[in-house]
Coordinates of C-alpha atoms and ligand atoms in Angstrom, one line a residue:
X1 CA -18.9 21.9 11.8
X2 CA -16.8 22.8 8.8
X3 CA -13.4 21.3 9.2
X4 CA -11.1 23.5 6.8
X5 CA -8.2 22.2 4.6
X6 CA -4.3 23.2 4.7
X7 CA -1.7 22.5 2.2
X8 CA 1.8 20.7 2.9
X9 CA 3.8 23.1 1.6
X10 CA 1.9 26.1 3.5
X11 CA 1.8 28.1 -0.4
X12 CA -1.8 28.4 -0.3
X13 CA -3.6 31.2 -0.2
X14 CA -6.1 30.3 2.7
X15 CA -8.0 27.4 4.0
X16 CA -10.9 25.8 2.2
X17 CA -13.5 23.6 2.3
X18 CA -13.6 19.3 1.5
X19 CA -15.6 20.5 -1.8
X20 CA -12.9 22.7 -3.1
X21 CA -10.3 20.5 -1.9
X22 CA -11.8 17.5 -4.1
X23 CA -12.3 19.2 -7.4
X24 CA -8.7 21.3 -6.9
X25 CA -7.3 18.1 -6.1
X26 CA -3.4 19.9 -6.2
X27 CA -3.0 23.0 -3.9
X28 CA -1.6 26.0 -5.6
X29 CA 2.1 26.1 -5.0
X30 CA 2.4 22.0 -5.3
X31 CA 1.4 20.9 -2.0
X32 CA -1.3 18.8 -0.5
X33 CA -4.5 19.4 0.9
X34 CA -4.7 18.0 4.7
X35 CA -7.5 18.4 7.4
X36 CA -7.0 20.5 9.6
X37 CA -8.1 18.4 12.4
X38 CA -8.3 14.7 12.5
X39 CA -11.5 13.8 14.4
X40 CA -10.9 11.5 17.8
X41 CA -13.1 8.1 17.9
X42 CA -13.3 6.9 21.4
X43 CA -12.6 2.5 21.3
X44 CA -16.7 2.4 21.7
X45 CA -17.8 4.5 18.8
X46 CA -15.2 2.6 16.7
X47 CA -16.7 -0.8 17.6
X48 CA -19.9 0.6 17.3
X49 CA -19.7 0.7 13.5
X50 CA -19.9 -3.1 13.2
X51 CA -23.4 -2.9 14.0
X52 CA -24.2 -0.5 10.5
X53 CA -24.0 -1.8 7.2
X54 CA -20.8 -0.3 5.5
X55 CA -22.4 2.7 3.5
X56 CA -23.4 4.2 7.0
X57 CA -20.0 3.9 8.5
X58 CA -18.9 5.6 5.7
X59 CA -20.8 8.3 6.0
X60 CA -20.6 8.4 9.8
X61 CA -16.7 9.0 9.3
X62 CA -17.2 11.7 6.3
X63 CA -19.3 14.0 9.2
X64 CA -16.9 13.4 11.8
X65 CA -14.6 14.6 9.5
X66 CA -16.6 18.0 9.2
X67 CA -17.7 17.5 5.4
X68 CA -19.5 20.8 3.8
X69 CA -22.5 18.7 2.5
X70 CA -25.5 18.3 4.0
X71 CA -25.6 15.1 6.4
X72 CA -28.4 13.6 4.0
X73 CA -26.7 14.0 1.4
X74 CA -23.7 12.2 2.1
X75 CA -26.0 9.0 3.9
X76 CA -27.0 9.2 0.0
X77 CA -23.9 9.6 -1.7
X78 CA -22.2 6.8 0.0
X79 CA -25.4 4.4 -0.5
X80 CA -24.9 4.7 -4.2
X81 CA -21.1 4.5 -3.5
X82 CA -21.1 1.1 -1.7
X83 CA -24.1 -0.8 -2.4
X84 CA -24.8 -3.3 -5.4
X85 CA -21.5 -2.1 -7.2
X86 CA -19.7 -4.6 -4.8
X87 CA -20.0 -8.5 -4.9
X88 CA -20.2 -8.7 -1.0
X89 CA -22.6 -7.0 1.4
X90 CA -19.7 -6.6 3.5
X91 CA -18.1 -4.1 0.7
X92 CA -14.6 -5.2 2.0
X93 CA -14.5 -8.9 4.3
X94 CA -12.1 -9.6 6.1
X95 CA -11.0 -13.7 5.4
X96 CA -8.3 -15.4 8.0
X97 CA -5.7 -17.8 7.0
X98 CA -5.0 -18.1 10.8
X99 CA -5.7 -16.7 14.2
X100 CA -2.9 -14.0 14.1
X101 CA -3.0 -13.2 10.1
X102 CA -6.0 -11.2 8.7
X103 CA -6.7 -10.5 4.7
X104 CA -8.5 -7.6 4.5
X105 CA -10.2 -7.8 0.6
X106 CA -10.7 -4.4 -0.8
X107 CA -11.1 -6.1 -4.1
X108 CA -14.8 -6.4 -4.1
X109 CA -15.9 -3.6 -6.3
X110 CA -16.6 -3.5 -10.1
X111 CA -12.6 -3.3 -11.5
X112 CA -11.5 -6.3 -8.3
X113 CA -8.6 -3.8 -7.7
X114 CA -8.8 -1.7 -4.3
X115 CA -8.8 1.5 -6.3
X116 CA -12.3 0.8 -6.6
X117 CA -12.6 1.4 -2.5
X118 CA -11.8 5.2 -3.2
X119 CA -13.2 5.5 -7.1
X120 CA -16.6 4.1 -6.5
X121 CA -17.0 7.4 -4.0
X122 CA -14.5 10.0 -4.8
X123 CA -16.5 10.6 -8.4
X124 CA -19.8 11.0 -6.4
X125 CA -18.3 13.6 -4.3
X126 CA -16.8 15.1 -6.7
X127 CA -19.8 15.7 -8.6
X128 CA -21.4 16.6 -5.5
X129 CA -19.2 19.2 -4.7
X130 CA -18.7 20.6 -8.2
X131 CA -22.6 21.4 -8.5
X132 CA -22.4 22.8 -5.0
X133 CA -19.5 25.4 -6.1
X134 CA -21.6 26.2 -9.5
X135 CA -24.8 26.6 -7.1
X136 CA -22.6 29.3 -5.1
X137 CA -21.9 30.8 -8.1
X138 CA -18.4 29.5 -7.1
X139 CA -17.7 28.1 -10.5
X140 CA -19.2 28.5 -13.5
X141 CA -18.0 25.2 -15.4
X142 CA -17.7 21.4 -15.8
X143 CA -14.7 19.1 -15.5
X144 CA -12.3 16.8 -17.5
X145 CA -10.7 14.4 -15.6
X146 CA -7.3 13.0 -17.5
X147 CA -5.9 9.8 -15.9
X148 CA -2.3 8.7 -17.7
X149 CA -2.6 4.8 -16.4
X150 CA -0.2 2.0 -16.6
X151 CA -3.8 -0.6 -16.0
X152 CA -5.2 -0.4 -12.8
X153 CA -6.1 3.3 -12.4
X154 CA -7.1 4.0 -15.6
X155 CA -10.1 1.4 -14.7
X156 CA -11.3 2.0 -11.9
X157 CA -11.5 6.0 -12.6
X158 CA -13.3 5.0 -16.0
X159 CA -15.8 3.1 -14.2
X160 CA -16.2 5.6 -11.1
X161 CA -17.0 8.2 -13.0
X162 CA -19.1 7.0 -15.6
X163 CA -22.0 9.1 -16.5
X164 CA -21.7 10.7 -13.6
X165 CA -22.8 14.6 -14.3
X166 CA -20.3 17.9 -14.8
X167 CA -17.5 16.1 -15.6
X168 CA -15.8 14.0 -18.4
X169 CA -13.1 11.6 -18.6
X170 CA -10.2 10.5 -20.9
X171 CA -7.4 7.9 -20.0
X172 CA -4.2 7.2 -21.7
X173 CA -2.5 4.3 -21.4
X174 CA 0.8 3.1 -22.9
X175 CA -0.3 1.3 -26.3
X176 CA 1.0 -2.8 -25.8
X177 CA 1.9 -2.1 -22.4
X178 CA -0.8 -3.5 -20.3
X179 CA -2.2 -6.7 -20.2
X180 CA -5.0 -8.3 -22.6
X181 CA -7.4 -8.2 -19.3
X182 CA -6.3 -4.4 -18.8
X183 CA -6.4 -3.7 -22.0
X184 CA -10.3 -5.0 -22.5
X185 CA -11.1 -3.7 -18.9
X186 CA -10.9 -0.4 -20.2
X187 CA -11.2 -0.7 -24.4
X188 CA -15.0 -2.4 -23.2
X189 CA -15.9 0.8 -20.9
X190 CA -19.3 1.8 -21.3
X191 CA -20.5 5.2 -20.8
X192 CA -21.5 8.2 -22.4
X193 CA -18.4 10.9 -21.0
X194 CA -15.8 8.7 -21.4
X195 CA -12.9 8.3 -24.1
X196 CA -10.1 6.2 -23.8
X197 CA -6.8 6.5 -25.6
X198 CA -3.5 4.0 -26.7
X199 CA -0.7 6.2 -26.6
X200 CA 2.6 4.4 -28.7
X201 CA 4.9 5.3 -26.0
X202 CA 5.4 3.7 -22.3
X203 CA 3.4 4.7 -19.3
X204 CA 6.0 7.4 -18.9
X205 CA 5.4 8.7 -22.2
X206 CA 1.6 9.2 -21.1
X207 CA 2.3 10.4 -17.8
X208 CA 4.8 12.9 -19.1
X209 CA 2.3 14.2 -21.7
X210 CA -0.5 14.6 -19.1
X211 CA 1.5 16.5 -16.7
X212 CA 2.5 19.0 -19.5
X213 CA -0.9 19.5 -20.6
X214 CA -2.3 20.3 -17.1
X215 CA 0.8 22.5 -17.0
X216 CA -0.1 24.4 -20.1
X217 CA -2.3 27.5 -19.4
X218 CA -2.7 28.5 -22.6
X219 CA -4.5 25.3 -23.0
X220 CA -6.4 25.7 -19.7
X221 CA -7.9 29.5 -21.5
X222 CA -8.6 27.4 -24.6
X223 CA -10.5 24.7 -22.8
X224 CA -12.4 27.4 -20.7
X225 CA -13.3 29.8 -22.8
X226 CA -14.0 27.1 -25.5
X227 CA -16.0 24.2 -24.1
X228 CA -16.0 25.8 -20.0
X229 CA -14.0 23.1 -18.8
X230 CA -11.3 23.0 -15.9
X231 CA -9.0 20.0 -16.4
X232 CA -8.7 17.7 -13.0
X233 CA -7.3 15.0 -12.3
X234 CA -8.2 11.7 -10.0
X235 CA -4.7 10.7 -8.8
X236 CA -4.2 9.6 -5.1
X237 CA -3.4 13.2 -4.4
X238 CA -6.5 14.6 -4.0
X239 CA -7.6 14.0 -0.3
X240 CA -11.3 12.4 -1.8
X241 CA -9.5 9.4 -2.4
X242 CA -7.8 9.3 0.7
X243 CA -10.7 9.6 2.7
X244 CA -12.5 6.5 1.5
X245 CA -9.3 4.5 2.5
X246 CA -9.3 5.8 6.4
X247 CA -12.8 4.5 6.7
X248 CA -12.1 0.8 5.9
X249 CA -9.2 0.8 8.3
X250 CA -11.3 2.0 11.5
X251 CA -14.4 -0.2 9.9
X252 CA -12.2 -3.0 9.8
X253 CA -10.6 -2.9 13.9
X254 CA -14.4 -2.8 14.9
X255 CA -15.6 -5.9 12.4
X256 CA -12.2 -8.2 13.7
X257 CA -13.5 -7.8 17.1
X258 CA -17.3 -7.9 16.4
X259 CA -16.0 -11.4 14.6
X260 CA -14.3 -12.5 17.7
X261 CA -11.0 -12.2 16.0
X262 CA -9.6 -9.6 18.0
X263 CA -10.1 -9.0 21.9
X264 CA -11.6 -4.9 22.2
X265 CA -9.1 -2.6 22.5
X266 CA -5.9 -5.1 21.6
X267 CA -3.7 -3.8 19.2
X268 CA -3.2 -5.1 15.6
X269 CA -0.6 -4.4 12.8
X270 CA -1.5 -3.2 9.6
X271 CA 0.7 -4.3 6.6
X272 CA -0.1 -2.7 3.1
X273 CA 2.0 -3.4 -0.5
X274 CA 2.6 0.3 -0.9
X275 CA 3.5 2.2 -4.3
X276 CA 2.3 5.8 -3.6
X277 CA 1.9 5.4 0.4
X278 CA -1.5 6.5 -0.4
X279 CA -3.1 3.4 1.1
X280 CA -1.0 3.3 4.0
X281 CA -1.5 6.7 4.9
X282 CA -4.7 6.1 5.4
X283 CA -4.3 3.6 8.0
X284 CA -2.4 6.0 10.0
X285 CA -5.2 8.2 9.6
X286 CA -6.8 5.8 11.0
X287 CA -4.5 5.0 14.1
X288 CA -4.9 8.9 14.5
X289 CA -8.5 9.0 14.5
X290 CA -8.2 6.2 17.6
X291 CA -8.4 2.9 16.1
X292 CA -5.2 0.6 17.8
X293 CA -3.3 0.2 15.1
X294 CA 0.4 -0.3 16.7
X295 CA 2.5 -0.3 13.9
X296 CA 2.4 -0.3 10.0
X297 CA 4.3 -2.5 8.1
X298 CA 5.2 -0.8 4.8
X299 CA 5.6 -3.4 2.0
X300 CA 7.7 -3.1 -1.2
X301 CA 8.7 -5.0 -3.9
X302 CA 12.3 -4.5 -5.8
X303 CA 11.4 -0.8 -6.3
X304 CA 12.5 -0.3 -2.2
X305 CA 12.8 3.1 -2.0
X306 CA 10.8 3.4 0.9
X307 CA 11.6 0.5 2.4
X308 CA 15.3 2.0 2.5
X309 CA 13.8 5.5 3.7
X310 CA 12.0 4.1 6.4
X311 CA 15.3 1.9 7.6
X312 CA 17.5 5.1 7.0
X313 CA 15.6 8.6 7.0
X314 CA 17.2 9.3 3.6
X315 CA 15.1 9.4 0.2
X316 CA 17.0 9.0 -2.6
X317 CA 16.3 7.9 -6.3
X318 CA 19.9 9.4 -7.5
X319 CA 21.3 6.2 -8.2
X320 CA 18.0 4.3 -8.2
X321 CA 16.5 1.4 -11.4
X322 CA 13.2 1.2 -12.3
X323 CA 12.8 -2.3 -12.0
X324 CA 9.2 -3.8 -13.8
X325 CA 7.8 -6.6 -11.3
X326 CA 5.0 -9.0 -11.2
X327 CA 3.1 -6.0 -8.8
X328 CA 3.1 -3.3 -11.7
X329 CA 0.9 -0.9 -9.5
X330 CA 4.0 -0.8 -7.0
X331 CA 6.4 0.3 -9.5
X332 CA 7.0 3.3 -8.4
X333 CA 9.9 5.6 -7.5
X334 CA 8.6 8.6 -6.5
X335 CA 5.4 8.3 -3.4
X336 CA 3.5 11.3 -4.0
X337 CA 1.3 10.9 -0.8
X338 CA 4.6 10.3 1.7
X339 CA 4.5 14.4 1.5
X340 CA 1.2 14.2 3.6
X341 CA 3.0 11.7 6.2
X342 CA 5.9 13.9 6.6
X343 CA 4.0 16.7 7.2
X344 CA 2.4 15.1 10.0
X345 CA 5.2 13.6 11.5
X346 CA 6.9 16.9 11.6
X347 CA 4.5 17.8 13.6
X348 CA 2.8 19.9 10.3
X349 CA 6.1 22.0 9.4
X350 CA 5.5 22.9 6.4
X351 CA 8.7 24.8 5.9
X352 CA 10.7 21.5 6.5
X353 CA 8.3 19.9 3.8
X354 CA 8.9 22.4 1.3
X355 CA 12.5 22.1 1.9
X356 CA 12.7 18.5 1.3
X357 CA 10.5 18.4 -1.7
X358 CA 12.9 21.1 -3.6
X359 CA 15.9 18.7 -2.4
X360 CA 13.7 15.9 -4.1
X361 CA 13.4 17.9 -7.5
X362 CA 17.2 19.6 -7.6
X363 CA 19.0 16.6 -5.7
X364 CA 17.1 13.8 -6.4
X365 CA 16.8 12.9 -2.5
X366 CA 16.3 14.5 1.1
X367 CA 17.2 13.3 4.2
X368 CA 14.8 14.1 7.1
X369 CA 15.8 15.5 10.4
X370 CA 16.5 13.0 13.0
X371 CA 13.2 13.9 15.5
X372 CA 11.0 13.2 12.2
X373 CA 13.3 9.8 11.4
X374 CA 12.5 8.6 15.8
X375 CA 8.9 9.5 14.6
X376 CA 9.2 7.5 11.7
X377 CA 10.5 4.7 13.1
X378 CA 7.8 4.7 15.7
X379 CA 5.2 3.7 13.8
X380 CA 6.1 2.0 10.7
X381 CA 8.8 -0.7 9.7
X382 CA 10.0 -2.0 6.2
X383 CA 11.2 -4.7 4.3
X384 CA 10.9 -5.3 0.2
X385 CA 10.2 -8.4 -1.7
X386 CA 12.0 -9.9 -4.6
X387 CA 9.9 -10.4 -7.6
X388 CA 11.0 -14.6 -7.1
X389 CA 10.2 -14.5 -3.5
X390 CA 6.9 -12.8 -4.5
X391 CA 5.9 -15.7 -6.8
X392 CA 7.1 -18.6 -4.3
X393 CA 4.7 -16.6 -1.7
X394 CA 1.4 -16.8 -3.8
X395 CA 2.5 -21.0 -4.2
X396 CA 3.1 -21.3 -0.5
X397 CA 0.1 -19.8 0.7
X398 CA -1.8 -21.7 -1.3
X399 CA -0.8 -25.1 -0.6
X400 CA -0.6 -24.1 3.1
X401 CA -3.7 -22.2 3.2
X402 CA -6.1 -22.9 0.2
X403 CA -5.9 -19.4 -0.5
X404 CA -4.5 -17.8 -3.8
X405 CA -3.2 -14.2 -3.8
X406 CA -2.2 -11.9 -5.9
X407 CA 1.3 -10.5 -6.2
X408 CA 0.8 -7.0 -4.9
X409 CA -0.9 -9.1 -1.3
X410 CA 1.7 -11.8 -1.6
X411 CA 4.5 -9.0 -1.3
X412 CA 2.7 -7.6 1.9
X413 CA 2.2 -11.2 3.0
X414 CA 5.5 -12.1 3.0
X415 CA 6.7 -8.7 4.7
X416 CA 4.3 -9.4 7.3
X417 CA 5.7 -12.6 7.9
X418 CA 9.1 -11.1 8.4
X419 CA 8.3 -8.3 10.4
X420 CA 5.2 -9.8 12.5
X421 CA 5.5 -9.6 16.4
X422 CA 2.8 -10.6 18.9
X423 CA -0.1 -8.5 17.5
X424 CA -2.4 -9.8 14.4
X425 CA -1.6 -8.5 11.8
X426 CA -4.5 -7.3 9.6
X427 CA -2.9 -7.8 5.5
X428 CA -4.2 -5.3 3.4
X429 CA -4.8 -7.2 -0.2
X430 CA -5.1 -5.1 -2.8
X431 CA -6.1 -6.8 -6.0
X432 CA -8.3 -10.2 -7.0
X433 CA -5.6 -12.6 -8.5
X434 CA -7.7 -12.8 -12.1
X435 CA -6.0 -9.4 -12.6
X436 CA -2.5 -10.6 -12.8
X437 CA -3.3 -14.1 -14.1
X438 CA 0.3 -14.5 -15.7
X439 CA 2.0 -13.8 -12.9
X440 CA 0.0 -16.2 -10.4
X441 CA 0.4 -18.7 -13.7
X442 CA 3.9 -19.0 -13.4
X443 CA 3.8 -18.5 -9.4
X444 CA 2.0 -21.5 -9.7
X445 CA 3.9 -23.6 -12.2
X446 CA 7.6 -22.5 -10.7
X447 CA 8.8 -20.1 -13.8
X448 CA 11.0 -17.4 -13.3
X449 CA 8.8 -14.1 -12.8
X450 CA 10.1 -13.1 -16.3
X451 CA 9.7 -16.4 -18.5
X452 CA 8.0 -16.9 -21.3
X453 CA 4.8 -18.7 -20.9
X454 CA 4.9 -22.3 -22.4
X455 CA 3.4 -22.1 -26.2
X456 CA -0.1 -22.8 -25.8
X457 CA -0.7 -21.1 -22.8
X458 CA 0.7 -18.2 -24.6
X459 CA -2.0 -18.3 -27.1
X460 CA -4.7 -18.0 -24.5
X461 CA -6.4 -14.5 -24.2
X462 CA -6.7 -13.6 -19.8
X463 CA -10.3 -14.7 -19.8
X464 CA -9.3 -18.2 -21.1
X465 CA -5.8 -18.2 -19.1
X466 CA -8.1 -17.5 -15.1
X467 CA -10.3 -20.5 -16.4
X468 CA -7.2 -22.4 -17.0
X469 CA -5.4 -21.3 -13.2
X470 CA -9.4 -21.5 -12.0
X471 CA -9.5 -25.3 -13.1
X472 CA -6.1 -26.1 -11.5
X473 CA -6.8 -24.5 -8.1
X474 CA -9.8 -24.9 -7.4
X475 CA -10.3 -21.7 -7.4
X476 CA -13.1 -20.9 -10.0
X477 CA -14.9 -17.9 -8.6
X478 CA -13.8 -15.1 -11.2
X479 CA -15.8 -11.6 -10.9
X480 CA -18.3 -10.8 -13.3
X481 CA -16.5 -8.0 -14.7
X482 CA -13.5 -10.1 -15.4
X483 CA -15.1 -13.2 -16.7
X484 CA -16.7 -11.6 -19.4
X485 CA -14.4 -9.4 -21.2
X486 CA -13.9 -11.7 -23.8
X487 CA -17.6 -11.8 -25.1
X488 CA -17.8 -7.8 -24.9
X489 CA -17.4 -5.4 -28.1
X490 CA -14.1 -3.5 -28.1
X491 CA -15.4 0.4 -28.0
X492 CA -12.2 2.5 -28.0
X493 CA -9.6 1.1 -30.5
X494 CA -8.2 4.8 -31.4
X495 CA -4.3 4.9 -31.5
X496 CA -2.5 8.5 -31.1
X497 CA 1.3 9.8 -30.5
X498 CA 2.6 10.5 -27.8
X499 CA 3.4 14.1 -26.9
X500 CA 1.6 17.0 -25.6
X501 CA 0.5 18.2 -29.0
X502 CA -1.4 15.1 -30.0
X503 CA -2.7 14.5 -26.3
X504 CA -4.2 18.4 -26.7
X505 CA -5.8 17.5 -29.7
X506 CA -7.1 14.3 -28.6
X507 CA -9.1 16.3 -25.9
X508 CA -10.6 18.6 -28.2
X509 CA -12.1 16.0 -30.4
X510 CA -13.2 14.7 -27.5
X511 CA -14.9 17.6 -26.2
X512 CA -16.0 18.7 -29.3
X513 CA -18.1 15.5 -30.3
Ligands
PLP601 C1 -2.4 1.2 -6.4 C2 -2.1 -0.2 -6.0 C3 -1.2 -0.4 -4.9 C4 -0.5 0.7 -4.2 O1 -1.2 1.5 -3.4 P1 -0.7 3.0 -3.0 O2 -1.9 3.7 -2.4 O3 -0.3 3.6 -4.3 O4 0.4 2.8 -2.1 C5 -1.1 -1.7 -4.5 N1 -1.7 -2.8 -5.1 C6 -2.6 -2.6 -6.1 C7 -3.2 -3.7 -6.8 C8 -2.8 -1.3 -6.6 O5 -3.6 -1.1 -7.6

């Protein structure tokens, strides 16, 4: 049956569908879409997945969840979505550095960031659902998706929704502010609906101009009546990327104890390098849904905002630095999905949620009530990572363990270090370390997290820089996609100003060509 969707800030007009859901992304009134019931796996269904490949767990969760698309349909959809696109039949493996400490690598797909786990799929079903609202006569148009990226997002939408049909998309990202390998992830893209722009500004800059534009309804009529064209947008807001990210969290419980690494039914910790809690939201989705996950270790770097929420029930980024760190895609301030936690923990009062989000915008910070703090505090804890202690991790762990990680899984490897008990703890990592090859460069050579790189190795472009970290590990498997950017045309070179203005009319060249 149907399962219907409710909003966190209970400004919605009714419930709706998963399609809708997916291509509003946003609910009217600024809250976000939830389920409104989570489905209950008994310990045996959960373990039973092991014995499918992943698409078909996948899938088996999107029913359960009471998606309005025929069953086929989604056994295809998530076929396409995690099949040959992935370097490993297992989609996400689990690899252990030890009995008790589990890396869970969501790195696998076509970008080797865990984006990819959710924008391989969300674009299908987004597609999906679009042509099933035209077909009702629903809708009558097609989509542009605009993505404002600071490197990692930006990619992995480009790639999801390539060529993929009814929709479009353009990304902006901050002109000199990613890195050579970002950079030619996305300047490389191939496909015939995408456009990709360098904004001279900062990722701010970008992110500012995007959320103006989707605020301008003038624009909106323009682009309808114009090209018929709703802007959307692919952030971790919109519950079809969510979704994706339960299902490897239940998958995972039942492949640890189909590998013997876990006894049935023991309990594990989950620890996660969190940035917009979307990732660790969906492991409690997944403790919800049965799986026994006893606590989750929430992971930050020096941006510990949440880290200090969950220690003290008060939000606040009054007083707060941005502080850039060697895990850029955990630089963030404000956690859009911890709106979707709250709600839940409040035992779904949207009233309170409301409340604290208007504190958020007028007072820069809310404190929570102190039933929803015990809550809180009963399934996650906290710590944060220094950007030195960050680098020292990925050096340790691989001298101890022959095992080289990034910097957004050596922040959660360290936190789960500190705040491990007697469960295993199952280490969520998040990117493959060729994405951040300056970072695990210095880790690995003892700089500072923000010196300069010695003279020649400065000079190297990323490809050249992995081969050089690849020859002094040992490590030399690089992903395809990475390896080769170097030998790839550049496709998108154009530059534009910031600003709404030049943003708008970026969009309708693009539209127009
Ligand atoms: C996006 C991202 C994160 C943070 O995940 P959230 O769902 O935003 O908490 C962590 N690591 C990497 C590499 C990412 O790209």
């Amino acid at each position: 049956m149907a399962n219907l969707y409710i909003d966190t800030r209970g400004r919605a007009e009714e419930p709706i569908p998963f399609t809708q859901a997916v291509v509003q992304g946003l609910a009217d009134g600024g809250g976000l879409y939830v389920p409104q019931s989570i489905p209950q796996f008994s310990l045996d269904e959960i373990l039973n997945l092991s014995t499918m490949p992943y698409a078909q767990r996948a899938a088996h969760i999107y029913k359960a969840f009471g998606i309005d698309l025929p069953e086929s349909q989604v056994d295809e959809l998530m076929d396409a979505a995690y099949g040959s696109n992935f370097d490993s039949a297992d989609i996400c493996p689990i690899t252990s550095l030890d009995e008790n400490t589990h890396i869970l690598e969501l790195w696998h797909g076509p970008t080797s960031a865990f984006k990819d786990m959710a924008l391989q799929c969300l674009p299908l079903f987004f597609s999906a659902s679009a042509q099933k609202l035209r077909d009702e006569g629903v809708i009558d148009h097609t989509f542009l998706i605009l993505v404002a990226t600071s490197g990692d997002t930006g990619k992995a939408a480009l790639e999801g929704f390539k060529d993929k049909d009814g929709v479009k998309i353009g990304v902006l990202y901050p002109h000199g502010g990613v890195s050579d390998i970002q950079h030619k992830q996305m300047a490389t893209q191939a496909g015939e609906n995408v456009k990709v722009w360098a904004v001279r500004g900062n990722f701010d800059d970008c992110q500012t101009g995007v959320k103006l534009t989707f605020a301008d309804s003038e624009f909106a009529q323009e682009l309808m009546s114009e090209h018929k064209v709703a802007l959307s947008s692919a952030n971790s807001i919109n519950w079809g990327r969510l979704l994706p990210q339960v299902v490897y969290y239940v998958s995972s419980y039942a492949q640890l104890v189909a590998q013997g690494k876990v006894e049935a039914g023991a309990p594990i910790d989950v620890c996660v390098p969190t940035g917009n809690f979307g990732n660790i939201l969906a492991a409690w989705y997944a403790k919800q849904m049965g799986a026994p996950i006893e606590r989750l270790l929430c992971a930050s770097n020096e941006n510990r905002v949440l880290t200090d929420f969950i220690n003290t029930g008060t939000y606040d980024i009054s007083d707060r630095e941005f502080v850039l760190t060697p895990s850029p895609s955990m630089d963030i301030l404000v956690s859009s999905n911890l709106e979707r936690q709250l709600f839940e923990l409040t035992g779904r009062n949207a009233e309170a949620i409301a409340g604290w989000m208007n504190d958020l915008n007028t007072q820069k910070k809310f404190r929570v009530d102190p039933e929803t703090f015990a809550a809180l505090r009963r399934d996650f804890a906290s710590d944060s990572v220094s950007s030195d202690d960050c680098l020292k991790t990925i050096k340790e762990v691989l001298d101890e363990h022959d095992y080289l990680l990034d910097p957004h899984t050596a922040v959660a490897y360290k936190v789960a270090e500190r705040l491990r008990g007697e469960n295993p703890v199952l280490v969520a990592s998040t990117a493959h370390w060729a994405k951040f090859g300056v970072s695990v460069y210095r880790a690995l050579h003892d700089l500072a997290p923000d010196a300069g790189l010695p003279a020649d190795v400065a000079e190297l472009t990323g490809c050249e820089l992995n081969n050089l970290i690849a020859q002094q590990t040992g490590k030399s498997h690089i992903p395809a996609g990475l390896a080769e950017l170097d030998t790839k045309p550049l496709r998108f070179k154009q530059v534009i100003d910031a600003g709404k203005p030049n943003i708008q009319d970026a969009t309708r060249a693009f539209l127009s060509e």
